[in-house]
PDB file of C-alpha atoms and ligand atoms in Angstrom:
ATOM      1  CA  UNK A 833     -42.580  -3.623  -5.455  1.00  0.00           C
ATOM      2  CA  UNK A 834     -40.834  -6.997  -4.485  1.00  0.00           C
ATOM      3  CA  UNK A 835     -42.972 -10.131  -4.798  1.00  0.00           C
ATOM      4  CA  UNK A 836     -44.030 -11.696  -1.655  1.00  0.00           C
ATOM      5  CA  UNK A 837     -41.914 -14.648  -0.297  1.00  0.00           C
ATOM      6  CA  UNK A 838     -42.943 -17.839   1.185  1.00  0.00           C
ATOM      7  CA  UNK A 839     -41.379 -20.552   3.338  1.00  0.00           C
ATOM      8  CA  UNK A 840     -42.318 -24.091   2.072  1.00  0.00           C
ATOM      9  CA  UNK A 841     -41.564 -27.519   3.210  1.00  0.00           C
ATOM     10  CA  UNK A 842     -40.936 -30.662   1.134  1.00  0.00           C
ATOM     11  CA  UNK A 843     -43.465 -33.266   1.468  1.00  0.00           C
ATOM     12  CA  UNK A 844     -42.576 -35.725  -1.207  1.00  0.00           C
ATOM     13  CA  UNK A 845     -39.723 -36.038  -3.974  1.00  0.00           C
ATOM     14  CA  UNK A 846     -40.689 -38.821  -6.406  1.00  0.00           C
ATOM     15  CA  UNK A 847     -38.992 -39.886  -9.727  1.00  0.00           C
ATOM     16  CA  UNK A 848     -41.770 -39.879 -12.447  1.00  0.00           C
ATOM     17  CA  UNK A 849     -39.616 -40.540 -15.479  1.00  0.00           C
ATOM     18  CA  UNK A 850     -35.866 -41.467 -15.838  1.00  0.00           C
ATOM     19  CA  UNK A 851     -35.100 -37.771 -15.862  1.00  0.00           C
ATOM     20  CA  UNK A 852     -37.937 -35.987 -14.023  1.00  0.00           C
ATOM     21  CA  UNK A 853     -38.852 -35.702 -10.487  1.00  0.00           C
ATOM     22  CA  UNK A 854     -41.985 -34.450  -9.070  1.00  0.00           C
ATOM     23  CA  UNK A 855     -41.735 -32.380  -5.832  1.00  0.00           C
ATOM     24  CA  UNK A 856     -44.619 -31.404  -3.600  1.00  0.00           C
ATOM     25  CA  UNK A 857     -44.286 -28.847  -0.857  1.00  0.00           C
ATOM     26  CA  UNK A 858     -46.560 -27.507   1.764  1.00  0.00           C
ATOM     27  CA  UNK A 859     -46.789 -23.735   2.601  1.00  0.00           C
ATOM     28  CA  UNK A 860     -45.590 -23.072   5.974  1.00  0.00           C
ATOM     29  CA  UNK A 861     -45.416 -19.250   6.457  1.00  0.00           C
ATOM     30  CA  UNK A 862     -47.588 -17.677   5.077  1.00  0.00           C
ATOM     31  CA  UNK A 863     -49.737 -20.820   4.951  1.00  0.00           C
ATOM     32  CA  UNK A 864     -51.420 -20.093   1.761  1.00  0.00           C
ATOM     33  CA  UNK A 865     -50.577 -18.901  -1.687  1.00  0.00           C
ATOM     34  CA  UNK A 866     -52.544 -17.541  -4.665  1.00  0.00           C
ATOM     35  CA  UNK A 867     -51.665 -17.981  -8.322  1.00  0.00           C
ATOM     36  CA  UNK A 868     -53.217 -18.199 -11.738  1.00  0.00           C
ATOM     37  CA  UNK A 869     -52.817 -21.582 -13.679  1.00  0.00           C
ATOM     38  CA  UNK A 870     -49.982 -21.308 -16.000  1.00  0.00           C
ATOM     39  CA  UNK A 871     -47.713 -19.210 -13.767  1.00  0.00           C
ATOM     40  CA  UNK A 872     -44.393 -20.019 -12.190  1.00  0.00           C
ATOM     41  CA  UNK A 873     -42.491 -19.434  -8.984  1.00  0.00           C
ATOM     42  CA  UNK A 874     -38.873 -18.489  -8.302  1.00  0.00           C
ATOM     43  CA  UNK A 875     -36.843 -20.646  -5.810  1.00  0.00           C
ATOM     44  CA  UNK A 876     -34.354 -18.558  -3.744  1.00  0.00           C
ATOM     45  CA  UNK A 877     -31.526 -21.225  -3.213  1.00  0.00           C
ATOM     46  CA  UNK A 878     -27.890 -21.123  -2.281  1.00  0.00           C
ATOM     47  CA  UNK A 879     -24.875 -22.656  -3.901  1.00  0.00           C
ATOM     48  CA  UNK A 880     -21.137 -22.473  -2.492  1.00  0.00           C
ATOM     49  CA  UNK A 881     -22.606 -19.639  -0.085  1.00  0.00           C
ATOM     50  CA  UNK A 882     -23.880 -17.721  -3.037  1.00  0.00           C
ATOM     51  CA  UNK A 883     -27.562 -16.953  -3.905  1.00  0.00           C
ATOM     52  CA  UNK A 884     -29.151 -18.870  -6.802  1.00  0.00           C
ATOM     53  CA  UNK A 885     -32.504 -17.992  -8.124  1.00  0.00           C
ATOM     54  CA  UNK A 886     -34.243 -20.601 -10.363  1.00  0.00           C
ATOM     55  CA  UNK A 887     -37.790 -20.509 -11.839  1.00  0.00           C
ATOM     56  CA  UNK A 888     -40.206 -23.442 -11.934  1.00  0.00           C
ATOM     57  CA  UNK A 889     -43.739 -23.775 -13.358  1.00  0.00           C
ATOM     58  CA  UNK A 890     -46.525 -24.645 -11.001  1.00  0.00           C
ATOM     59  CA  UNK A 891     -48.011 -27.868 -11.902  1.00  0.00           C
ATOM     60  CA  UNK A 892     -50.778 -28.120  -9.216  1.00  0.00           C
ATOM     61  CA  UNK A 893     -53.965 -29.467 -10.589  1.00  0.00           C
ATOM     62  CA  UNK A 894     -56.782 -27.295  -8.955  1.00  0.00           C
ATOM     63  CA  UNK A 895     -59.971 -25.335  -9.941  1.00  0.00           C
ATOM     64  CA  UNK A 896     -59.703 -21.726 -10.158  1.00  0.00           C
ATOM     65  CA  UNK A 897     -62.368 -19.342  -8.860  1.00  0.00           C
ATOM     66  CA  UNK A 898     -64.516 -17.150 -10.990  1.00  0.00           C
ATOM     67  CA  UNK A 899     -61.662 -14.694 -11.481  1.00  0.00           C
ATOM     68  CA  UNK A 900     -59.314 -17.370 -12.544  1.00  0.00           C
ATOM     69  CA  UNK A 901     -57.387 -17.457  -9.213  1.00  0.00           C
ATOM     70  CA  UNK A 902     -56.585 -20.518  -7.141  1.00  0.00           C
ATOM     71  CA  UNK A 903     -55.692 -20.210  -3.368  1.00  0.00           C
ATOM     72  CA  UNK A 904     -53.928 -23.282  -2.135  1.00  0.00           C
ATOM     73  CA  UNK A 905     -51.738 -24.784   0.801  1.00  0.00           C
ATOM     74  CA  UNK A 906     -49.387 -26.781  -1.524  1.00  0.00           C
ATOM     75  CA  UNK A 907     -47.130 -26.502  -4.462  1.00  0.00           C
ATOM     76  CA  UNK A 908     -46.214 -29.190  -6.977  1.00  0.00           C
ATOM     77  CA  UNK A 909     -43.443 -28.727  -9.564  1.00  0.00           C
ATOM     78  CA  UNK A 910     -41.635 -31.084 -11.956  1.00  0.00           C
ATOM     79  CA  UNK A 911     -37.945 -30.803 -12.506  1.00  0.00           C
ATOM     80  CA  UNK A 912     -35.878 -32.379 -15.303  1.00  0.00           C
ATOM     81  CA  UNK A 913     -32.251 -33.558 -14.825  1.00  0.00           C
ATOM     82  CA  UNK A 914     -29.531 -31.117 -15.917  1.00  0.00           C
ATOM     83  CA  UNK A 915     -25.974 -32.559 -15.785  1.00  0.00           C
ATOM     84  CA  UNK A 916     -23.787 -30.552 -13.471  1.00  0.00           C
ATOM     85  CA  UNK A 917     -26.866 -28.541 -12.656  1.00  0.00           C
ATOM     86  CA  UNK A 918     -26.577 -26.574  -9.412  1.00  0.00           C
ATOM     87  CA  UNK A 919     -30.264 -26.339  -8.549  1.00  0.00           C
ATOM     88  CA  UNK A 920     -30.768 -29.891 -10.084  1.00  0.00           C
ATOM     89  CA  UNK A 921     -28.383 -31.313  -7.536  1.00  0.00           C
ATOM     90  CA  UNK A 922     -30.195 -29.435  -4.698  1.00  0.00           C
ATOM     91  CA  UNK A 923     -33.717 -30.677  -5.634  1.00  0.00           C
ATOM     92  CA  UNK A 924     -32.634 -34.102  -6.678  1.00  0.00           C
ATOM     93  CA  UNK A 925     -30.947 -34.663  -3.283  1.00  0.00           C
ATOM     94  CA  UNK A 926     -33.805 -32.902  -1.297  1.00  0.00           C
ATOM     95  CA  UNK A 927     -35.463 -34.840   1.547  1.00  0.00           C
ATOM     96  CA  UNK A 928     -38.921 -34.814   3.235  1.00  0.00           C
ATOM     97  CA  UNK A 929     -39.092 -31.761   5.578  1.00  0.00           C
ATOM     98  CA  UNK A 930     -36.276 -29.782   4.014  1.00  0.00           C
ATOM     99  CA  UNK A 931     -37.409 -26.150   3.814  1.00  0.00           C
ATOM    100  CA  UNK A 932     -37.180 -23.664   1.012  1.00  0.00           C
ATOM    101  CA  UNK A 933     -38.008 -20.016   0.213  1.00  0.00           C
ATOM    102  CA  UNK A 934     -39.796 -19.122  -2.864  1.00  0.00           C
ATOM    103  CA  UNK A 935     -41.216 -15.867  -4.359  1.00  0.00           C
ATOM    104  CA  UNK A 936     -43.967 -15.373  -6.871  1.00  0.00           C
ATOM    105  CA  UNK A 937     -46.140 -16.048  -8.431  1.00  0.00           C
ATOM    106  CA  UNK A 938     -45.132 -14.581 -11.912  1.00  0.00           C
ATOM    107  CA  UNK A 939     -45.862 -15.160 -15.669  1.00  0.00           C
ATOM    108  CA  UNK A 940     -48.124 -14.336 -18.286  1.00  0.00           C
ATOM    109  CA  UNK A 941     -48.732 -17.907 -19.895  1.00  0.00           C
ATOM    110  CA  UNK A 942     -52.280 -17.744 -18.536  1.00  0.00           C
ATOM    111  CA  UNK A 943     -55.663 -18.148 -20.267  1.00  0.00           C
ATOM    112  CA  UNK A 944     -56.997 -14.644 -20.539  1.00  0.00           C
ATOM    113  CA  UNK A 945     -60.512 -13.625 -20.939  1.00  0.00           C
ATOM    114  CA  UNK A 946     -60.260 -13.015 -24.686  1.00  0.00           C
ATOM    115  CA  UNK A 947     -59.163 -16.404 -26.122  1.00  0.00           C
ATOM    116  CA  UNK A 948     -60.175 -17.303 -29.606  1.00  0.00           C
ATOM    117  CA  UNK A 949     -62.080 -20.259 -30.833  1.00  0.00           C
ATOM    118  CA  UNK A 950     -59.244 -22.583 -30.968  1.00  0.00           C
ATOM    119  CA  UNK A 951     -56.276 -22.889 -28.607  1.00  0.00           C
ATOM    120  CA  UNK A 952     -53.114 -24.929 -28.921  1.00  0.00           C
ATOM    121  CA  UNK A 953     -51.111 -25.750 -25.575  1.00  0.00           C
ATOM    122  CA  UNK A 954     -47.846 -27.097 -26.808  1.00  0.00           C
ATOM    123  CA  UNK A 955     -44.974 -28.222 -24.550  1.00  0.00           C
ATOM    124  CA  UNK A 956     -41.804 -30.368 -24.342  1.00  0.00           C
ATOM    125  CA  UNK A 957     -40.917 -32.303 -21.204  1.00  0.00           C
ATOM    126  CA  UNK A 958     -41.374 -30.348 -18.010  1.00  0.00           C
ATOM    127  CA  UNK A 959     -42.828 -27.430 -20.244  1.00  0.00           C
ATOM    128  CA  UNK A 960     -46.086 -29.315 -19.876  1.00  0.00           C
ATOM    129  CA  UNK A 961     -46.445 -28.258 -16.130  1.00  0.00           C
ATOM    130  CA  UNK A 962     -48.311 -25.038 -16.880  1.00  0.00           C
ATOM    131  CA  UNK A 963     -50.871 -26.705 -19.025  1.00  0.00           C
ATOM    132  CA  UNK A 964     -51.488 -29.572 -16.234  1.00  0.00           C
ATOM    133  CA  UNK A 965     -52.401 -26.636 -13.982  1.00  0.00           C
ATOM    134  CA  UNK A 966     -54.934 -25.396 -16.500  1.00  0.00           C
ATOM    135  CA  UNK A 967     -56.611 -28.735 -16.835  1.00  0.00           C
ATOM    136  CA  UNK A 968     -59.538 -27.867 -14.404  1.00  0.00           C
ATOM    137  CA  UNK A 969     -60.077 -24.581 -16.153  1.00  0.00           C
ATOM    138  CA  UNK A 970     -60.506 -25.962 -19.702  1.00  0.00           C
ATOM    139  CA  UNK A 971     -63.817 -27.777 -19.284  1.00  0.00           C
ATOM    140  CA  UNK A 972     -65.263 -24.443 -17.961  1.00  0.00           C
ATOM    141  CA  UNK A 973     -64.604 -22.849 -21.349  1.00  0.00           C
ATOM    142  CA  UNK A 974     -66.637 -25.242 -23.603  1.00  0.00           C
ATOM    143  CA  UNK A 975     -67.109 -22.721 -26.498  1.00  0.00           C
ATOM    144  CA  UNK A 976     -63.180 -22.945 -27.062  1.00  0.00           C
ATOM    145  CA  UNK A 977     -61.385 -26.162 -28.313  1.00  0.00           C
ATOM    146  CA  UNK A 978     -58.091 -27.056 -26.735  1.00  0.00           C
ATOM    147  CA  UNK A 979     -55.439 -29.136 -28.325  1.00  0.00           C
ATOM    148  CA  UNK A 980     -52.826 -30.112 -25.866  1.00  0.00           C
ATOM    149  CA  UNK A 981     -49.556 -31.364 -27.545  1.00  0.00           C
ATOM    150  CA  UNK A 982     -46.826 -33.171 -25.292  1.00  0.00           C
ATOM    151  CA  UNK A 983     -43.423 -33.455 -27.068  1.00  0.00           C
ATOM    152  CA  UNK A 984     -41.114 -36.176 -25.724  1.00  0.00           C
ATOM    153  CA  UNK A 985     -38.443 -38.677 -27.042  1.00  0.00           C
ATOM    154  CA  UNK A 986     -40.008 -41.874 -25.726  1.00  0.00           C
ATOM    155  CA  UNK A 987     -42.932 -43.142 -23.989  1.00  0.00           C
ATOM    156  CA  UNK A 988     -41.088 -43.482 -20.838  1.00  0.00           C
ATOM    157  CA  UNK A 989     -40.497 -39.846 -20.874  1.00  0.00           C
ATOM    158  CA  UNK A 990     -44.109 -38.883 -20.737  1.00  0.00           C
ATOM    159  CA  UNK A 991     -45.817 -37.928 -17.265  1.00  0.00           C
ATOM    160  CA  UNK A 992     -49.124 -36.625 -16.105  1.00  0.00           C
ATOM    161  CA  UNK A 993     -50.702 -38.570 -19.068  1.00  0.00           C
ATOM    162  CA  UNK A 994     -53.593 -39.921 -16.848  1.00  0.00           C
ATOM    163  CA  UNK A 995     -54.601 -36.261 -16.238  1.00  0.00           C
ATOM    164  CA  UNK A 996     -54.240 -35.157 -19.750  1.00  0.00           C
ATOM    165  CA  UNK A 997     -55.998 -38.258 -21.140  1.00  0.00           C
ATOM    166  CA  UNK A 998     -58.797 -38.000 -18.680  1.00  0.00           C
ATOM    167  CA  UNK A 999     -59.384 -34.290 -19.676  1.00  0.00           C
ATOM    168  CA  UNK A1000     -60.266 -35.691 -23.136  1.00  0.00           C
ATOM    169  CA  UNK A1001     -63.626 -36.823 -21.707  1.00  0.00           C
ATOM    170  CA  UNK A1002     -64.650 -33.167 -22.128  1.00  0.00           C
ATOM    171  CA  UNK A1003     -65.433 -32.613 -25.866  1.00  0.00           C
ATOM    172  CA  UNK A1004     -63.375 -29.441 -26.039  1.00  0.00           C
ATOM    173  CA  UNK A1005     -60.185 -31.144 -25.066  1.00  0.00           C
ATOM    174  CA  UNK A1006     -57.763 -33.147 -27.197  1.00  0.00           C
ATOM    175  CA  UNK A1007     -54.559 -34.629 -26.144  1.00  0.00           C
ATOM    176  CA  UNK A1008     -51.701 -35.503 -28.624  1.00  0.00           C
ATOM    177  CA  UNK A1009     -48.584 -37.233 -27.169  1.00  0.00           C
ATOM    178  CA  UNK A1010     -45.793 -36.882 -29.683  1.00  0.00           C
ATOM    179  CA  UNK A1011     -42.851 -39.082 -29.477  1.00  0.00           C
ATOM    180  CA  UNK A1012     -39.758 -38.230 -31.657  1.00  0.00           C
ATOM    181  CA  UNK A1013     -37.844 -41.455 -31.125  1.00  0.00           C
ATOM    182  CA  UNK A1014     -40.372 -44.192 -30.772  1.00  0.00           C
ATOM    183  CA  UNK A1015     -43.545 -45.667 -32.324  1.00  0.00           C
ATOM    184  CA  UNK A1016     -46.275 -46.238 -29.852  1.00  0.00           C
ATOM    185  CA  UNK A1017     -50.014 -46.895 -30.167  1.00  0.00           C
ATOM    186  CA  UNK A1018     -52.041 -43.932 -29.373  1.00  0.00           C
ATOM    187  CA  UNK A1019     -49.048 -41.415 -29.828  1.00  0.00           C
ATOM    188  CA  UNK A1020     -48.140 -39.456 -32.784  1.00  0.00           C
ATOM    189  CA  UNK A1021     -44.501 -40.365 -34.189  1.00  0.00           C
ATOM    190  CA  UNK A1022     -42.534 -37.213 -34.702  1.00  0.00           C
ATOM    191  CA  UNK A1023     -42.055 -33.700 -33.329  1.00  0.00           C
ATOM    192  CA  UNK A1024     -44.733 -31.512 -31.953  1.00  0.00           C
ATOM    193  CA  UNK A1025     -44.118 -29.226 -34.994  1.00  0.00           C
ATOM    194  CA  UNK A1026     -45.207 -31.998 -37.422  1.00  0.00           C
ATOM    195  CA  UNK A1027     -48.343 -32.781 -35.394  1.00  0.00           C
ATOM    196  CA  UNK A1028     -49.107 -29.022 -35.290  1.00  0.00           C
ATOM    197  CA  UNK A1029     -48.932 -28.992 -39.146  1.00  0.00           C
ATOM    198  CA  UNK A1030     -51.357 -31.929 -39.481  1.00  0.00           C
ATOM    199  CA  UNK A1031     -53.874 -29.859 -37.266  1.00  0.00           C
ATOM    200  CA  UNK A1032     -53.709 -26.886 -39.587  1.00  0.00           C
ATOM    201  CA  UNK A1033     -52.978 -23.938 -37.521  1.00  0.00           C
ATOM    202  CA  UNK A1034     -54.985 -20.766 -38.505  1.00  0.00           C
ATOM    203  CA  UNK A1035     -54.217 -17.335 -37.590  1.00  0.00           C
ATOM    204  CA  UNK A1036     -57.914 -16.293 -38.203  1.00  0.00           C
ATOM    205  CA  UNK A1037     -59.081 -18.624 -35.262  1.00  0.00           C
ATOM    206  CA  UNK A1038     -56.236 -19.822 -33.287  1.00  0.00           C
ATOM    207  CA  UNK A1039     -53.882 -18.898 -30.356  1.00  0.00           C
ATOM    208  CA  UNK A1040     -50.862 -20.878 -29.630  1.00  0.00           C
ATOM    209  CA  UNK A1041     -49.176 -21.384 -26.361  1.00  0.00           C
ATOM    210  CA  UNK A1042     -45.373 -22.652 -26.317  1.00  0.00           C
ATOM    211  CA  UNK A1043     -43.558 -23.625 -23.266  1.00  0.00           C
ATOM    212  CA  UNK A1044     -40.296 -25.453 -22.528  1.00  0.00           C
ATOM    213  CA  UNK A1045     -37.072 -26.267 -24.727  1.00  0.00           C
ATOM    214  CA  UNK A1046     -36.137 -22.833 -26.146  1.00  0.00           C
ATOM    215  CA  UNK A1047     -35.340 -24.458 -29.433  1.00  0.00           C
ATOM    216  CA  UNK A1048     -38.757 -25.930 -29.825  1.00  0.00           C
ATOM    217  CA  UNK A1049     -40.202 -22.725 -29.054  1.00  0.00           C
ATOM    218  CA  UNK A1050     -38.103 -20.930 -31.578  1.00  0.00           C
ATOM    219  CA  UNK A1051     -39.004 -23.537 -34.210  1.00  0.00           C
ATOM    220  CA  UNK A1052     -42.592 -23.592 -33.849  1.00  0.00           C
ATOM    221  CA  UNK A1053     -42.745 -19.692 -33.486  1.00  0.00           C
ATOM    222  CA  UNK A1054     -40.792 -19.513 -36.802  1.00  0.00           C
ATOM    223  CA  UNK A1055     -43.102 -21.890 -38.385  1.00  0.00           C
ATOM    224  CA  UNK A1056     -46.086 -19.906 -37.262  1.00  0.00           C
ATOM    225  CA  UNK A1057     -44.697 -16.645 -38.428  1.00  0.00           C
ATOM    226  CA  UNK A1058     -44.684 -18.179 -41.871  1.00  0.00           C
ATOM    227  CA  UNK A1059     -48.295 -18.969 -41.662  1.00  0.00           C
ATOM    228  CA  UNK A1060     -48.904 -15.205 -40.909  1.00  0.00           C
ATOM    229  CA  UNK A1061     -49.388 -15.649 -36.980  1.00  0.00           C
ATOM    230  CA  UNK A1062     -48.632 -12.188 -35.411  1.00  0.00           C
ATOM    231  CA  UNK A1063     -46.676 -12.026 -32.155  1.00  0.00           C
ATOM    232  CA  UNK A1064     -49.861 -11.559 -30.095  1.00  0.00           C
ATOM    233  CA  UNK A1065     -51.220 -14.923 -31.357  1.00  0.00           C
ATOM    234  CA  UNK A1066     -48.294 -16.960 -29.974  1.00  0.00           C
ATOM    235  CA  UNK A1067     -47.673 -16.988 -26.101  1.00  0.00           C
ATOM    236  CA  UNK A1068     -44.180 -18.156 -25.449  1.00  0.00           C
ATOM    237  CA  UNK A1069     -42.203 -19.247 -22.324  1.00  0.00           C
ATOM    238  CA  UNK A1070     -38.774 -20.338 -22.820  1.00  0.00           C
ATOM    239  CA  UNK A1071     -37.072 -22.409 -19.968  1.00  0.00           C
ATOM    240  CA  UNK A1072     -33.871 -20.390 -20.593  1.00  0.00           C
ATOM    241  CA  UNK A1073     -30.791 -21.310 -18.453  1.00  0.00           C
ATOM    242  CA  UNK A1074     -29.578 -18.847 -15.811  1.00  0.00           C
ATOM    243  CA  UNK A1075     -26.414 -17.000 -16.326  1.00  0.00           C
ATOM    244  CA  UNK A1076     -25.595 -17.282 -12.650  1.00  0.00           C
TER     245      UNK A1076
HETATM  246  C1  FAD B 432     -39.865 -19.156 -16.526  1.00  0.00           C
HETATM  247  C2  FAD B 432     -39.005 -20.450 -16.386  1.00  0.00           C
HETATM  248  C3  FAD B 432     -39.676 -21.611 -15.879  1.00  0.00           C
HETATM  249  C4  FAD B 432     -39.024 -22.724 -15.720  1.00  0.00           C
HETATM  250  N1  FAD B 432     -39.732 -23.895 -15.333  1.00  0.00           N
HETATM  251  C5  FAD B 432     -39.086 -25.110 -15.139  1.00  0.00           C
HETATM  252  C6  FAD B 432     -39.783 -26.219 -14.783  1.00  0.00           C
HETATM  253  O1  FAD B 432     -41.126 -26.175 -14.443  1.00  0.00           O
HETATM  254  N2  FAD B 432     -39.151 -27.409 -14.672  1.00  0.00           N
HETATM  255  C7  FAD B 432     -37.742 -27.543 -15.013  1.00  0.00           C
HETATM  256  O2  FAD B 432     -37.145 -28.459 -14.927  1.00  0.00           O
HETATM  257  N3  FAD B 432     -36.924 -26.333 -15.321  1.00  0.00           N
HETATM  258  C8  FAD B 432     -37.643 -25.119 -15.455  1.00  0.00           C
HETATM  259  N4  FAD B 432     -36.945 -24.023 -15.655  1.00  0.00           N
HETATM  260  C9  FAD B 432     -35.522 -24.235 -15.878  1.00  0.00           C
HETATM  261  C10 FAD B 432     -34.891 -23.994 -14.460  1.00  0.00           C
HETATM  262  O3  FAD B 432     -35.078 -22.695 -14.138  1.00  0.00           O
HETATM  263  C11 FAD B 432     -33.356 -24.130 -14.572  1.00  0.00           C
HETATM  264  O4  FAD B 432     -32.711 -23.319 -15.395  1.00  0.00           O
HETATM  265  C12 FAD B 432     -32.920 -25.691 -14.590  1.00  0.00           C
HETATM  266  O5  FAD B 432     -33.545 -26.412 -13.566  1.00  0.00           O
HETATM  267  C13 FAD B 432     -31.340 -25.734 -14.511  1.00  0.00           C
HETATM  268  O6  FAD B 432     -30.966 -25.180 -13.468  1.00  0.00           O
HETATM  269  P1  FAD B 432     -29.612 -25.720 -12.667  1.00  0.00           P
HETATM  270  O7  FAD B 432     -29.238 -24.761 -11.610  1.00  0.00           O
HETATM  271  O8  FAD B 432     -29.773 -27.210 -12.352  1.00  0.00           O
HETATM  272  O9  FAD B 432     -28.503 -25.638 -13.945  1.00  0.00           O
HETATM  273  P2  FAD B 432     -27.331 -24.706 -13.966  1.00  0.00           P
HETATM  274  O10 FAD B 432     -26.292 -24.748 -12.792  1.00  0.00           O
HETATM  275  O11 FAD B 432     -27.960 -23.219 -14.023  1.00  0.00           O
HETATM  276  O12 FAD B 432     -26.562 -25.045 -15.305  1.00  0.00           O
HETATM  277  C14 FAD B 432     -25.719 -26.155 -15.271  1.00  0.00           C
HETATM  278  C15 FAD B 432     -25.116 -26.246 -16.793  1.00  0.00           C
HETATM  279  O13 FAD B 432     -25.974 -26.839 -17.635  1.00  0.00           O
HETATM  280  C16 FAD B 432     -26.506 -26.060 -18.735  1.00  0.00           C
HETATM  281  N5  FAD B 432     -27.822 -26.150 -18.685  1.00  0.00           N
HETATM  282  C17 FAD B 432     -28.759 -25.596 -17.847  1.00  0.00           C
HETATM  283  N6  FAD B 432     -30.093 -25.883 -18.059  1.00  0.00           N
HETATM  284  C18 FAD B 432     -30.041 -26.978 -19.097  1.00  0.00           C
HETATM  285  C19 FAD B 432     -30.957 -27.699 -19.622  1.00  0.00           C
HETATM  286  N7  FAD B 432     -32.210 -27.599 -19.534  1.00  0.00           N
HETATM  287  N8  FAD B 432     -30.436 -28.520 -20.857  1.00  0.00           N
HETATM  288  C20 FAD B 432     -29.121 -28.443 -21.140  1.00  0.00           C
HETATM  289  N9  FAD B 432     -28.161 -27.759 -20.465  1.00  0.00           N
HETATM  290  C21 FAD B 432     -28.655 -26.967 -19.526  1.00  0.00           C
HETATM  291  C22 FAD B 432     -26.014 -24.694 -18.265  1.00  0.00           C
HETATM  292  O14 FAD B 432     -25.627 -23.934 -19.463  1.00  0.00           O
HETATM  293  C23 FAD B 432     -24.821 -24.956 -17.581  1.00  0.00           C
HETATM  294  O15 FAD B 432     -23.693 -25.204 -18.400  1.00  0.00           O
HETATM  295  C24 FAD B 432     -37.723 -22.798 -15.978  1.00  0.00           C
HETATM  296  C25 FAD B 432     -36.953 -21.822 -16.400  1.00  0.00           C
HETATM  297  C26 FAD B 432     -37.691 -20.454 -16.614  1.00  0.00           C
HETATM  298  C27 FAD B 432     -36.914 -19.367 -17.221  1.00  0.00           C
END
């Protein structure tokens, strides 16, 4: 069955780092949308009169109901700049009131009912969007420990840090910004892989989520396999490029 499609309208388009823009849309028709934190949507775009389909994670910060679902009237996404990128050009140039068609939601990078004691939520760049959408859900699961690792090159490349830092007021949430190319107080110097190693991942007690750059996802997955993690103990979402 095809996924439902929605008409949405751009409300704001703002640079939040030198390479990332945050876009907020309102739902026009239908006027509301239901998703699970961690899922993504597909934008049905057009380039040179040919259809172009691109996926973007939902970055909304909202409280799900008791079934883990959120019904909303807006969509927030974060988009990183890709040189000569066709969708990139469309979104970076998009103006308030421009309308778009999306379909969805899709994706299994969600918090299921059977998560273990300790959960790692690891991302690079815009791969942090799904974890931002989970932030209201995490304090509702106090028997689980959530370690959020945000990989970026420099401090200027981090975003949503107020949301991730504030979440640490809850005892079961830790946030670790990891900077590969800069020293900064309060941040780990190095790749997310190195920070994860410090935290001693254990296949007996842990579940690991990986999202974003395909190289990071593959590197961390191979490190975890060496530590005896099984495929089901690592949930992966790679931001792979489209062939068309
Ligand atoms: C499930 C899923 C969720 C995603 N969520 C997000 C999200 O939340 N935010 C986000 O920014 N992106 C996300 N992406 C990636 C996004 O869908 C597009 O692939 C990306 O925006 C580039 O599209 P484009 O049309 O601008 O580039 P294209 O026109 O497809 O590519 C132009 C050129 O750049 C190369 N290229 C494409 N992407 C990259 C890249 N990232 N780095 C280096 N070279 C590249 C291509 O090989 C090509 O040569 C997601 C992808 C998937 C599969």
